[in-house]
XYZ file of C-alpha atoms in Angstrom:
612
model
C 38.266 110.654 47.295
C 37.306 112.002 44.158
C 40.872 111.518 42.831
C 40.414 107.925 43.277
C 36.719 107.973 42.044
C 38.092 109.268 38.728
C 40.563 107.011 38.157
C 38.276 104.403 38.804
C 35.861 105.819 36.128
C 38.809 106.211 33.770
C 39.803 102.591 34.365
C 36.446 101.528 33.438
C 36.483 103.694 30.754
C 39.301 101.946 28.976
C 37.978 98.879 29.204
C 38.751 95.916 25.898
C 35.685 96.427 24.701
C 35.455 100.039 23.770
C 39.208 99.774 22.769
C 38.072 96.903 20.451
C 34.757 99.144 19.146
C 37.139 102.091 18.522
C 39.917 100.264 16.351
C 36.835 98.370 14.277
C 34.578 101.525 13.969
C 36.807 104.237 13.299
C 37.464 103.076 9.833
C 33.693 103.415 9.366
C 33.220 106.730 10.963
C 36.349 108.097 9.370
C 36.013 106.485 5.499
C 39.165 106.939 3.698
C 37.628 106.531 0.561
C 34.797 109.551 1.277
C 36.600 113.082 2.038
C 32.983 113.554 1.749
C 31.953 112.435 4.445
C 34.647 113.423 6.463
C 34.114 116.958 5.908
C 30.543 116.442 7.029
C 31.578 115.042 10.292
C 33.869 117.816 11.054
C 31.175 120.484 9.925
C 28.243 118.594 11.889
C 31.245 118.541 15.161
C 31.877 122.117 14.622
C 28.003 123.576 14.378
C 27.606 121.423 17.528
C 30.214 123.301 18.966
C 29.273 126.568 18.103
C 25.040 125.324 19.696
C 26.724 124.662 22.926
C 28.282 128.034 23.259
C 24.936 129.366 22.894
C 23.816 126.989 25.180
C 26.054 128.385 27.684
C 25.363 131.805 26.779
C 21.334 131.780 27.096
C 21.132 131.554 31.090
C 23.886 134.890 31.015
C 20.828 136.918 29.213
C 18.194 135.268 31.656
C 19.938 136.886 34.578
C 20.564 140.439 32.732
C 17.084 140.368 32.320
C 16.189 139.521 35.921
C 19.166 141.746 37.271
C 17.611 144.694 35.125
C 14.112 143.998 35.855
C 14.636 144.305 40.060
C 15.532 147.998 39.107
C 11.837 148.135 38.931
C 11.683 148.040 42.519
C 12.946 151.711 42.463
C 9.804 152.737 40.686
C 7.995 153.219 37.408
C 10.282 156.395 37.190
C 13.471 154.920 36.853
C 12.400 152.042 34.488
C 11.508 155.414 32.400
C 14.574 157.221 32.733
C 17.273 154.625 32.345
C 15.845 152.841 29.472
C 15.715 149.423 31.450
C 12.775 148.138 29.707
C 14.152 148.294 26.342
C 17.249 146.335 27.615
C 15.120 143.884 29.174
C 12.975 143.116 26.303
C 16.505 142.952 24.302
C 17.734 140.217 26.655
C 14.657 138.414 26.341
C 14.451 138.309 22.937
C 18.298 136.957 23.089
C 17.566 134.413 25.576
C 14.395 132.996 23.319
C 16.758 133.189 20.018
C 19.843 131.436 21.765
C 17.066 129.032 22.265
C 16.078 128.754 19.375
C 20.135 128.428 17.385
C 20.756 125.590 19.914
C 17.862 123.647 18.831
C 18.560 124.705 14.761
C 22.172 123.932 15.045
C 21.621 120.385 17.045
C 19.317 119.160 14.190
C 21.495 120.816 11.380
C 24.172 118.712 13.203
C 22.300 115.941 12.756
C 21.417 116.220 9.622
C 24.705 116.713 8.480
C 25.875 113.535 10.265
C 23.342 111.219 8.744
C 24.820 110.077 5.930
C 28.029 109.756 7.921
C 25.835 106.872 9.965
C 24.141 105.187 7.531
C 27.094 104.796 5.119
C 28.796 103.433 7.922
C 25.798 100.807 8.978
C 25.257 100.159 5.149
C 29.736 99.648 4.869
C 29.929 96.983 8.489
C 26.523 95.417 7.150
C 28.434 94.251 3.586
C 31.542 93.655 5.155
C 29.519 91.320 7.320
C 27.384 89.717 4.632
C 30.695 89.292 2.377
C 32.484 87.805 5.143
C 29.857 85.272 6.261
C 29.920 84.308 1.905
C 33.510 83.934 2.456
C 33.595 81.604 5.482
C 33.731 77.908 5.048
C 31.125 75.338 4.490
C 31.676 73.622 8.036
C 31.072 77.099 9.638
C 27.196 77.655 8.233
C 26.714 74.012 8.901
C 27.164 74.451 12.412
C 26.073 77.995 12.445
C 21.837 78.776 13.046
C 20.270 80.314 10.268
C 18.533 82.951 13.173
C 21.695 83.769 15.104
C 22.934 84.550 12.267
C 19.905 87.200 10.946
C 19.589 88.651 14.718
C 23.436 89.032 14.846
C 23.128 91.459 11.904
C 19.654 93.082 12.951
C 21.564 94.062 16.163
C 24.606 95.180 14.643
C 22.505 97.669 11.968
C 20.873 99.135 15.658
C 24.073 98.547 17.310
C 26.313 101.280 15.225
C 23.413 103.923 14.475
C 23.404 104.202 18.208
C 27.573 104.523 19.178
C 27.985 107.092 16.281
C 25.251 109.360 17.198
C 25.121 108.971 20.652
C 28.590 108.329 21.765
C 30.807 110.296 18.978
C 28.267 112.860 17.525
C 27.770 114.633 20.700
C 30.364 113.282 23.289
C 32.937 116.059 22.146
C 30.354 119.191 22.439
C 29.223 118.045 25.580
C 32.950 117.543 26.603
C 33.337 121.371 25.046
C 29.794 122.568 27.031
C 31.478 121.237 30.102
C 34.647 123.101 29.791
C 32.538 126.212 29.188
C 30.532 126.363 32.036
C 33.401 125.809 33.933
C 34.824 129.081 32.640
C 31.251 130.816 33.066
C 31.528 129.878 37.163
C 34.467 131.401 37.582
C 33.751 134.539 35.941
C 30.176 135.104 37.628
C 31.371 133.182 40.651
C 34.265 131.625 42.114
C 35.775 128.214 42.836
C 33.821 126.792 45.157
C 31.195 126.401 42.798
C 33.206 124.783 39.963
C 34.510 122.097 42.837
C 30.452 121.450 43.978
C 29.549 121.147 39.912
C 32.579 118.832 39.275
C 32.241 116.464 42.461
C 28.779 116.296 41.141
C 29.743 115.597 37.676
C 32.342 112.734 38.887
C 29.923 111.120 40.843
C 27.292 111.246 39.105
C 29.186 109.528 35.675
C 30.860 107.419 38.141
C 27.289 106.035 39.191
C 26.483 105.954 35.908
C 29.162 103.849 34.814
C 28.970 101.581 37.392
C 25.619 100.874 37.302
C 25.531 100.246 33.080
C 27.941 98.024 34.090
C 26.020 95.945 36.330
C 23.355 96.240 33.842
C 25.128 94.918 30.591
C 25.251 91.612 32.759
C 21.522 91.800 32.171
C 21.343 92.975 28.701
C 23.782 90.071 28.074
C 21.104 87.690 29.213
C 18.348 89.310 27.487
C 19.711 88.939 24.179
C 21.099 85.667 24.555
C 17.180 84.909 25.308
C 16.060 87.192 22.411
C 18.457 85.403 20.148
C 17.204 82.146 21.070
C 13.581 83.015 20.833
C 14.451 84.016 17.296
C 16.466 81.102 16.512
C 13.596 78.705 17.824
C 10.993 80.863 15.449
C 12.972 80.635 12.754
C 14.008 76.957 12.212
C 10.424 76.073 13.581
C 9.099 78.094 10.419
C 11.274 76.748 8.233
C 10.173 73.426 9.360
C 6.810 74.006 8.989
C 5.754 70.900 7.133
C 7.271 68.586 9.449
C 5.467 70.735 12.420
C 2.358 69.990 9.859
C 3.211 66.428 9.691
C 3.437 65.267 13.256
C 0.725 67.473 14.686
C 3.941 69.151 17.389
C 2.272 72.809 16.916
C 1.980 72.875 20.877
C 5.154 71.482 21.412
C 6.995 74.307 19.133
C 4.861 76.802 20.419
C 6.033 75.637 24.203
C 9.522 75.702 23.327
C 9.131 79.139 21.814
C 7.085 80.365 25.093
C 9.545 78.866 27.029
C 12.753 80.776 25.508
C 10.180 84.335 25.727
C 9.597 83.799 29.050
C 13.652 83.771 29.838
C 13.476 86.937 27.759
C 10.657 88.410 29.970
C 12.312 87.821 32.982
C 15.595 89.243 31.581
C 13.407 92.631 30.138
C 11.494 92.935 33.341
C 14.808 93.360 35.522
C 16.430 95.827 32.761
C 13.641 97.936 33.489
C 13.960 97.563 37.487
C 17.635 98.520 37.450
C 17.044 101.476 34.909
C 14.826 102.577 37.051
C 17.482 102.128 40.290
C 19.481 103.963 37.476
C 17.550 106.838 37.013
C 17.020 107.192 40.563
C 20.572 107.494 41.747
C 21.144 109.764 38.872
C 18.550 112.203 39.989
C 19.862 112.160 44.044
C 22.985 113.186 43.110
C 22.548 116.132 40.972
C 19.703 117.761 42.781
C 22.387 117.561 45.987
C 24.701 119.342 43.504
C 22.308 121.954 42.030
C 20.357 122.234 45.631
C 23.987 122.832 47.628
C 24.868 126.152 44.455
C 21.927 127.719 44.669
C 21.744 127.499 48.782
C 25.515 129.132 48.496
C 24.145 131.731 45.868
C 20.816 132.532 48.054
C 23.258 132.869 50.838
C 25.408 135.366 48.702
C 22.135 137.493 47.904
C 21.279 137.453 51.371
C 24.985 138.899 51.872
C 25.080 141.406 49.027
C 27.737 138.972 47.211
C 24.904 138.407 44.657
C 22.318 139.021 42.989
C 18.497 137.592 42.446
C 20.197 137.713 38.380
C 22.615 135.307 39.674
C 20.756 132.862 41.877
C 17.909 132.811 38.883
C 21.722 132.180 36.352
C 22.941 129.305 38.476
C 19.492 127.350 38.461
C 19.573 127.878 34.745
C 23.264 126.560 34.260
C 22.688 123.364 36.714
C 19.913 122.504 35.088
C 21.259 122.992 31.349
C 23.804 121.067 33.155
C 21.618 118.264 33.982
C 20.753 118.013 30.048
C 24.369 117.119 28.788
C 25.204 114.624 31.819
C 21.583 113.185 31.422
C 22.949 112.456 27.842
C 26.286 111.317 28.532
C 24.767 108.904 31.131
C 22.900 107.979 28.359
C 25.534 107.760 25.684
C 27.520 105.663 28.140
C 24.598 103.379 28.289
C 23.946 103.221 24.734
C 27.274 102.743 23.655
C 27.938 99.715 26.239
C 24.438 98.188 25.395
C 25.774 98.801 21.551
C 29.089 96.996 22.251
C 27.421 93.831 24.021
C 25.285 93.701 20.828
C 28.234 94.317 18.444
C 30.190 92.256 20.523
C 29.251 89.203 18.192
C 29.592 91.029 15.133
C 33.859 91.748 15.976
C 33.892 88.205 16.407
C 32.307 86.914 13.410
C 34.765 89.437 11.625
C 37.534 87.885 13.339
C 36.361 84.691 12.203
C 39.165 83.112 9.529
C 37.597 80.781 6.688
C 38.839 77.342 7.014
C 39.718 77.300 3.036
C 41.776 80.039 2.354
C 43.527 80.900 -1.323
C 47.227 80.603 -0.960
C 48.943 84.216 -1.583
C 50.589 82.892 -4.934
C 47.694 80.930 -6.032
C 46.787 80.757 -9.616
C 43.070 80.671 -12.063
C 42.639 77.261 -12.975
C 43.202 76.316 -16.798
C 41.068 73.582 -18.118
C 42.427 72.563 -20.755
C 40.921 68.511 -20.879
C 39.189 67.952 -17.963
C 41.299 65.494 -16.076
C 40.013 64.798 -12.150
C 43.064 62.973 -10.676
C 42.970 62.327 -6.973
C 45.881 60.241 -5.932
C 45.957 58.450 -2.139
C 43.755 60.922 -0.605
C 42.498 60.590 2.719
C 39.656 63.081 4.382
C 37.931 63.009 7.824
C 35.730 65.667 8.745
C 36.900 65.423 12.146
C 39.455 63.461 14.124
C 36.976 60.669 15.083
C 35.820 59.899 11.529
C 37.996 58.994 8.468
C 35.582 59.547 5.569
C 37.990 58.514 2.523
C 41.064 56.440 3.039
C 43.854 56.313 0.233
C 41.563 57.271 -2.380
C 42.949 57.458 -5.812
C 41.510 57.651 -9.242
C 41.159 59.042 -12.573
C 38.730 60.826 -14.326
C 39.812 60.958 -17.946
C 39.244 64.153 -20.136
C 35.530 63.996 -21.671
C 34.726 60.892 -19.706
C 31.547 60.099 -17.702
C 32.259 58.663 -14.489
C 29.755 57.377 -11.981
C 30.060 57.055 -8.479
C 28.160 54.127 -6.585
C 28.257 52.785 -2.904
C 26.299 52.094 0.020
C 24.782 55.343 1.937
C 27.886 56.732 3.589
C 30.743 55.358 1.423
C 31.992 58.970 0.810
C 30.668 59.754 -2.531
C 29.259 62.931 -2.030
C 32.327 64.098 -0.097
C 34.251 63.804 -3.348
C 32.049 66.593 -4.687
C 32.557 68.693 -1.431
C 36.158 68.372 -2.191
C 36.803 68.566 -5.682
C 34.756 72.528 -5.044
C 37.344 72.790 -2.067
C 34.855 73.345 0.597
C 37.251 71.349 2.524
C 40.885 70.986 2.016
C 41.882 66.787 2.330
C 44.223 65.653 5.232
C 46.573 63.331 3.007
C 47.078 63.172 -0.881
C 46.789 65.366 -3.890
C 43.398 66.373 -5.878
C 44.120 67.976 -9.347
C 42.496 69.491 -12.237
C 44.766 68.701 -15.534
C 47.928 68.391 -13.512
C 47.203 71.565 -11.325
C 46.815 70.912 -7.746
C 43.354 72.551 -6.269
C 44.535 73.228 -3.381
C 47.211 75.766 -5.058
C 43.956 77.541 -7.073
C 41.747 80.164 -6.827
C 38.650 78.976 -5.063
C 36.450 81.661 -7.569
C 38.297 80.411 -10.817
C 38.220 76.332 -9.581
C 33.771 76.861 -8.953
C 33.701 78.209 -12.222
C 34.644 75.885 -14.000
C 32.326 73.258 -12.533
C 28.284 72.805 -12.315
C 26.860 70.675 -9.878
C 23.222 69.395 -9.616
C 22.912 68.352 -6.262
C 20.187 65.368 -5.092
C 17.672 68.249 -3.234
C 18.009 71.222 -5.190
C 17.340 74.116 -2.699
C 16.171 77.735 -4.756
C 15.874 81.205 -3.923
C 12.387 83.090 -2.738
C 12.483 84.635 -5.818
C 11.063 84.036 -9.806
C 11.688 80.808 -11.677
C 13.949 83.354 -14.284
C 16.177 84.726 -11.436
C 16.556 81.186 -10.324
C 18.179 80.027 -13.335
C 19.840 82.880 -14.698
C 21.778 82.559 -11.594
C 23.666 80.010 -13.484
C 25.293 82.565 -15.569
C 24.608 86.200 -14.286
C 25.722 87.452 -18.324
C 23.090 85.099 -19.757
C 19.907 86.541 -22.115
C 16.363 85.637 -21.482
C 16.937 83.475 -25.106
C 19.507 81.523 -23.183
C 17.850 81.098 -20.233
C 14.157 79.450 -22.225
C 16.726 77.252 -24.216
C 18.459 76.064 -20.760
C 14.560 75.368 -19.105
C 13.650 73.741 -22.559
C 16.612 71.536 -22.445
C 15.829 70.845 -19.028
C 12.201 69.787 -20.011
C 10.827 72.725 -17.781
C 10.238 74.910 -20.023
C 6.320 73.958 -21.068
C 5.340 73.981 -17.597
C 7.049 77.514 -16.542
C 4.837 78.630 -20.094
C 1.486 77.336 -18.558
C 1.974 79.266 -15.238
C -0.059 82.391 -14.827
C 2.973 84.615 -14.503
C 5.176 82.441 -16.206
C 9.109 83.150 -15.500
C 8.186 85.673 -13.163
C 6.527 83.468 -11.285
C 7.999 83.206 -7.266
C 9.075 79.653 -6.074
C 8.625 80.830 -2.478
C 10.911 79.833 0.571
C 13.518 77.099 -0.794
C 11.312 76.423 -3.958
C 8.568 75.140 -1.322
C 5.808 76.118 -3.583
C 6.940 73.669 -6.573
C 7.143 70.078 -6.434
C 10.358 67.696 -5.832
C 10.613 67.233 -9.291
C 10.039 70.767 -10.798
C 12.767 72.505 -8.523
C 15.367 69.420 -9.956
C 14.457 70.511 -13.372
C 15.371 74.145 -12.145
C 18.422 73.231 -10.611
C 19.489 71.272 -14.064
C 18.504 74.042 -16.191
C 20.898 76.543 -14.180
C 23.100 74.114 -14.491
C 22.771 73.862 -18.114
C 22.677 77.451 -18.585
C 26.512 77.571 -16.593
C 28.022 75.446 -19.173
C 30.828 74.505 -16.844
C 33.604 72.107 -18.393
C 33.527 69.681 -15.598
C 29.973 68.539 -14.906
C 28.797 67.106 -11.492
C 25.581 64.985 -11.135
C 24.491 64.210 -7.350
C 21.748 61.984 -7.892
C 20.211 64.039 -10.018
C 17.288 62.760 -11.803
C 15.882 61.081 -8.189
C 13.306 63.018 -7.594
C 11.979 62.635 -11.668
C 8.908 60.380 -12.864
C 10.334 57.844 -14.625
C 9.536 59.194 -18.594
C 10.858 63.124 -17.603
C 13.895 61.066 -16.192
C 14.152 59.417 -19.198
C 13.688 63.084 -21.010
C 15.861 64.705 -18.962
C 18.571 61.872 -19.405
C 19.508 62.377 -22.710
C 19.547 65.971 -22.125
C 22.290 65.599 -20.104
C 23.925 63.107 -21.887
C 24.132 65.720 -24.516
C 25.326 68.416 -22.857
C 27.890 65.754 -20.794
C 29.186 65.577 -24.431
C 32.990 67.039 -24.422
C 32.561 67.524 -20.984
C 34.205 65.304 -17.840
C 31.116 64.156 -16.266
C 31.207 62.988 -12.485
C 28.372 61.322 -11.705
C 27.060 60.216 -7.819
C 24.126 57.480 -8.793
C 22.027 55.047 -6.169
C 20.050 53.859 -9.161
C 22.191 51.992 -11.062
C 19.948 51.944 -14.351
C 21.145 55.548 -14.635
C 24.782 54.348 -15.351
C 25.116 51.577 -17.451
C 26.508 53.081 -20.318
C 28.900 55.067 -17.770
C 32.918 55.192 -19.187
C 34.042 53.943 -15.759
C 31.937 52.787 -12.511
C 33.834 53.454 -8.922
C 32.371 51.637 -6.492
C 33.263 52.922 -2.897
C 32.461 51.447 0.593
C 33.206 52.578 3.936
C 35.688 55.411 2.534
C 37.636 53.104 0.509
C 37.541 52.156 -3.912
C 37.078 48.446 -3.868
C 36.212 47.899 -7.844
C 36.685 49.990 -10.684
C 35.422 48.957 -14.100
C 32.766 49.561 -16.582
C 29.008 47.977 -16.099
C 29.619 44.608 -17.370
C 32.844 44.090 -15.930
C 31.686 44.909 -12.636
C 28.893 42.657 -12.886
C 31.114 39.239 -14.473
C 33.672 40.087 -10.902
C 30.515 39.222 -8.811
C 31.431 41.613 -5.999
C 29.464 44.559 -4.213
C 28.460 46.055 -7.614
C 27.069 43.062 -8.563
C 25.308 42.334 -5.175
C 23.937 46.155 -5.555
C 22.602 45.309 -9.171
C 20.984 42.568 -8.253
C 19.072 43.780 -5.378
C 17.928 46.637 -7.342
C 16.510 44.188 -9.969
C 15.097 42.229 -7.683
C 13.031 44.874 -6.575
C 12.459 46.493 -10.024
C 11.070 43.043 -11.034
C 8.979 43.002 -7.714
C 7.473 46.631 -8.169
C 6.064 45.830 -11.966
């Protein structure tokens, strides 16, 4: 029976999941970049090691001293003559100081393994955040803002909690195992070390078994706490539409209503730890309760002594202390898995756009867009741009116009490469993007994008982000350029001033200005312009017009317009509809061939005409 009961706990033992935690967490446990660190996990191992043997050793001086001190039934005389109570009080003072070194060495262990843990939470946490930077637009869009955030909140809990508690003191409790198995045979005899290992089998096998059934539980309760969090999160960030419609009781519904799964799913995690716990304690007080019965029986036989059944109370219940905490580590480490469970598969996670292992910097040497019969659909269903082809010439400024949908700002998406096109060729001055580096090809163009979205943080680190090298000279010409750069002065903290979640604490057109003036402040050759002057009263549009008309100068200029006005003077006009380029001309000629440009100039007067 127990045979089988151990192979069964093996078996469940080597389960996918804690071959999958081992083969993506050794790296961080064992850094081969930090001998450092390395040496401090063998040290913290070793002075773990050493605690246990003292651990082992303090119930041997406990039953000295109670061995010695049943002399005293003899008499006062003979504790006199034979020196016992100086030997007691010796044994004592051992038993209180091995005490004392097993608690000094387990924190010293500790200590010494802390770095180990947080270098390795701090290492997955930045591989994490990197990769998520280096996955492709299409994942974030379909990706929730607070799965993502409690994926890596999790995670950070997730690791501190399998390195301490199942590799910091798995192996010493392994080693305090094996060493009380070599104290029972000494002091006793095999019959005991059968009793404590039956016990020990089933009482991990329990264990085991029943964190298994439970992880089906903790599954559910995070799946609930995850959607709670998502719920709060894109509810928050939605607060002025909330605001707007009066719906607070209608979020906060929704939000109670994803809690109360979570309540349900926390009040039966508690129930079966409990049913846990329980079993747990049955089955080693039958273990301890059947040693000492044999032990008392021994005394009662002269096969023992008191020394020895006082010895084998102590070592079963030392012996509770370890299993206790490698029940525990078990449980920790699964619940640890199910939560990093989500983090191995977001690492696993391929970007869609991927450099090419020969690919090369791009070289601007013009500024020539080409894209030649491309065709693009985001997904099977929907063909976004058919046979597409056109020319940007070097230094030009190009404007993009079209009914809502036509595709334009999908040329943007791709000329960045945040998708890769299904037919055709898109190229840079002859070099084809998709044989680039994705860094070098983002470089070397600047986008202002119709709703500029900023960081929670001050108006200068918004647009120094432009160019991270830039001084704060450079940065005041880029805001003055962008006509921003009064209104940042008459601010009470000025530049340092925080724009708050997505720029929500500036107006429409103030965090456009921002965007333009990081824009500005990047300098890129090849300039893209997504509608963006639409959120600008019509004199800082004017303003902010020839600012950008000036620093278009020299540069190819790609420019996504609904308001026509704004593109007039524009070198070339493509006009796009339902995915395909049905005129291409400049301004006038597009209005004398009387087609959709001309249909979409003339209902934009119209209304001009009515508005005034």
């Amino acid at each position: 029976m127990s045979r089988n009961i151990l192979l069964s706990l093996l078996a469940k033992v080597q389960t996918s999941s804690l071959i999958l935690v081992g083969k993506n967490m050794l790296p961080y446990i064992w850094p081969k970049n930090r001998p450092d660190l390395r040496r401090r996990v063998l040290l913290a191992i070793v002075v773990l090691i050493i605690s246990k043997i003292i651990t082992v050793l303090a119930p041997i001086f406990y039953k000295s001293a109670t061995d010695l001190l049943s002399k005293v039934s003899n008499g006062p005389e003979a504790l006199k003559t034979t020196n016992i109570g100086l030997v007691v009080i010796f044994m004592i003072i051992a038993y209180g100081v091995s005490r004392v070194l097993t608690v000094v060495c387990t924190q010293i262990g500790d200590m010494l393994f802390t770095s180990v843990g947080q270098c390795a939470i701090r290492s997955l946490n930045n591989r994490t955040f990197r990769h998520l930077h280096h996955l492709s637009l299409r994942y974030h869009l379909e990706t929730r803002l607070g799965n993502l955030s409690r994926v890596l909140e999790r995670a950070t809990r997730a690791v501190e909690l399998i390195i301490r508690n199942g590799i910091l003191n798995l192996i010493p409790t392994i080693f305090e195992l094996f060493c009380l198995t070599i104290v029972l045979l000494f002091f006793f005899n095999w019959v005991y070390v059968f009793i404590t290992a039956i016990t020990v089998i089933l009482y991990m096998w329990f264990t085991f078994s029943a964190t298994e059934w439970r992880m089906t539980i903790r599954r559910e309760m995070n799946d609930s706490d995850t959607e709670a969090n998502i719920k709060a999160v894109d509810s928050l960030l939605n607060f002025e539409t909330v605001k707007y419609f009066g719906n607070e009781e209608m979020e906060a519904r929704l939000f109670d209503r994803s809690m109360k799964r979570y309540e349900r799913a926390a009040v039966r995690t508690y129930y079966s730890l409990g049913i846990l716990n329980t079993g747990q304690a049955i089955i080693f007080t039958v273990g301890m309760t059947s040693c000492m019965a044999l032990t008392a029986h021994g005394v009662t036989m002269g096969n023992h002594t008191v020394g020895d059944l006082v010895m084998i109370n102590a070592l079963m219940i030392q012996l509770y202390i370890p299993l206790n905490f490698m029940g525990f580590a078990y449980r920790e480490l699964r619940q640890g898995l199910v939560d990093l469970e989500t983090v191995f598969a977001l690492l696993e996670q391929h970007p869609e756009i991927k450099d090419l292992p020969n690919a090369s910097d791009l070289e601007v040497r013009q500024g020539e867009i080409k894209f030649e019969h491309v065709t693009f659909s985001y997904d099977t269903e929907r063909v976004v741009l058919k046979d597409l082809s056109f020319v940007c010439e070097p230094g030009s400024f190009v404007a993009l116009v079209g009914p809502s949908g036509a595709g334009k700002s999908t040329i943007s998406n791709i000329l960045f490469r945040f998708y890769d096109i299904t037919e055709g060729e898109v190229s840079i001055d002859g070099q084809n993007i998709a044989n680039l580096q994705q860094k070098s090809l983002r470089s070397a163009i600047g986008i202002v994008p119709q709703n500029a979205v900023l960081f929670n943080d001050t108006i200068f680190y918004n647009i120094h982000y432009g160019r991270l090298d830039a001084t704060d000279e450079e940065v005041c010409e880029a805001a003055r350029l962008a006509q921003i750069n009064d209104f940042i002065q008459q601010l009470p903290e000025g530049y340092n001033t925080v724009v708050g979640e997505r720029g929500l604490k500036l107006s429409g057109g103030e965090k456009q200005r921002i965007a333009i003036a990081r824009t500005i402040l990047k300098a890129p050759p090849i300039l893209i312009l997504d509608e963006a002057t639409s959120a600008l009263d019509s004199q800082t549009e004017k303003d902010i017009q020839n600012a950008l008309d000036e620093i278009a100068k020299g540069r190819t200029s790609l420019v996504i317009a609904h308001r026509l006005s704004t593109i007039i003077h524009a070198d070339k006009i493509l006009v796009l509809d339902n995915g395909y380029l049905i005129e291409e001309g400049t301004h006038a000629e597009l209005v004398a061939a009387d087609g959709l440009y001309t249909s979409l100039w003339n209902q934009q007067q119209n209304l001009n005409s009515k508005s005034t």
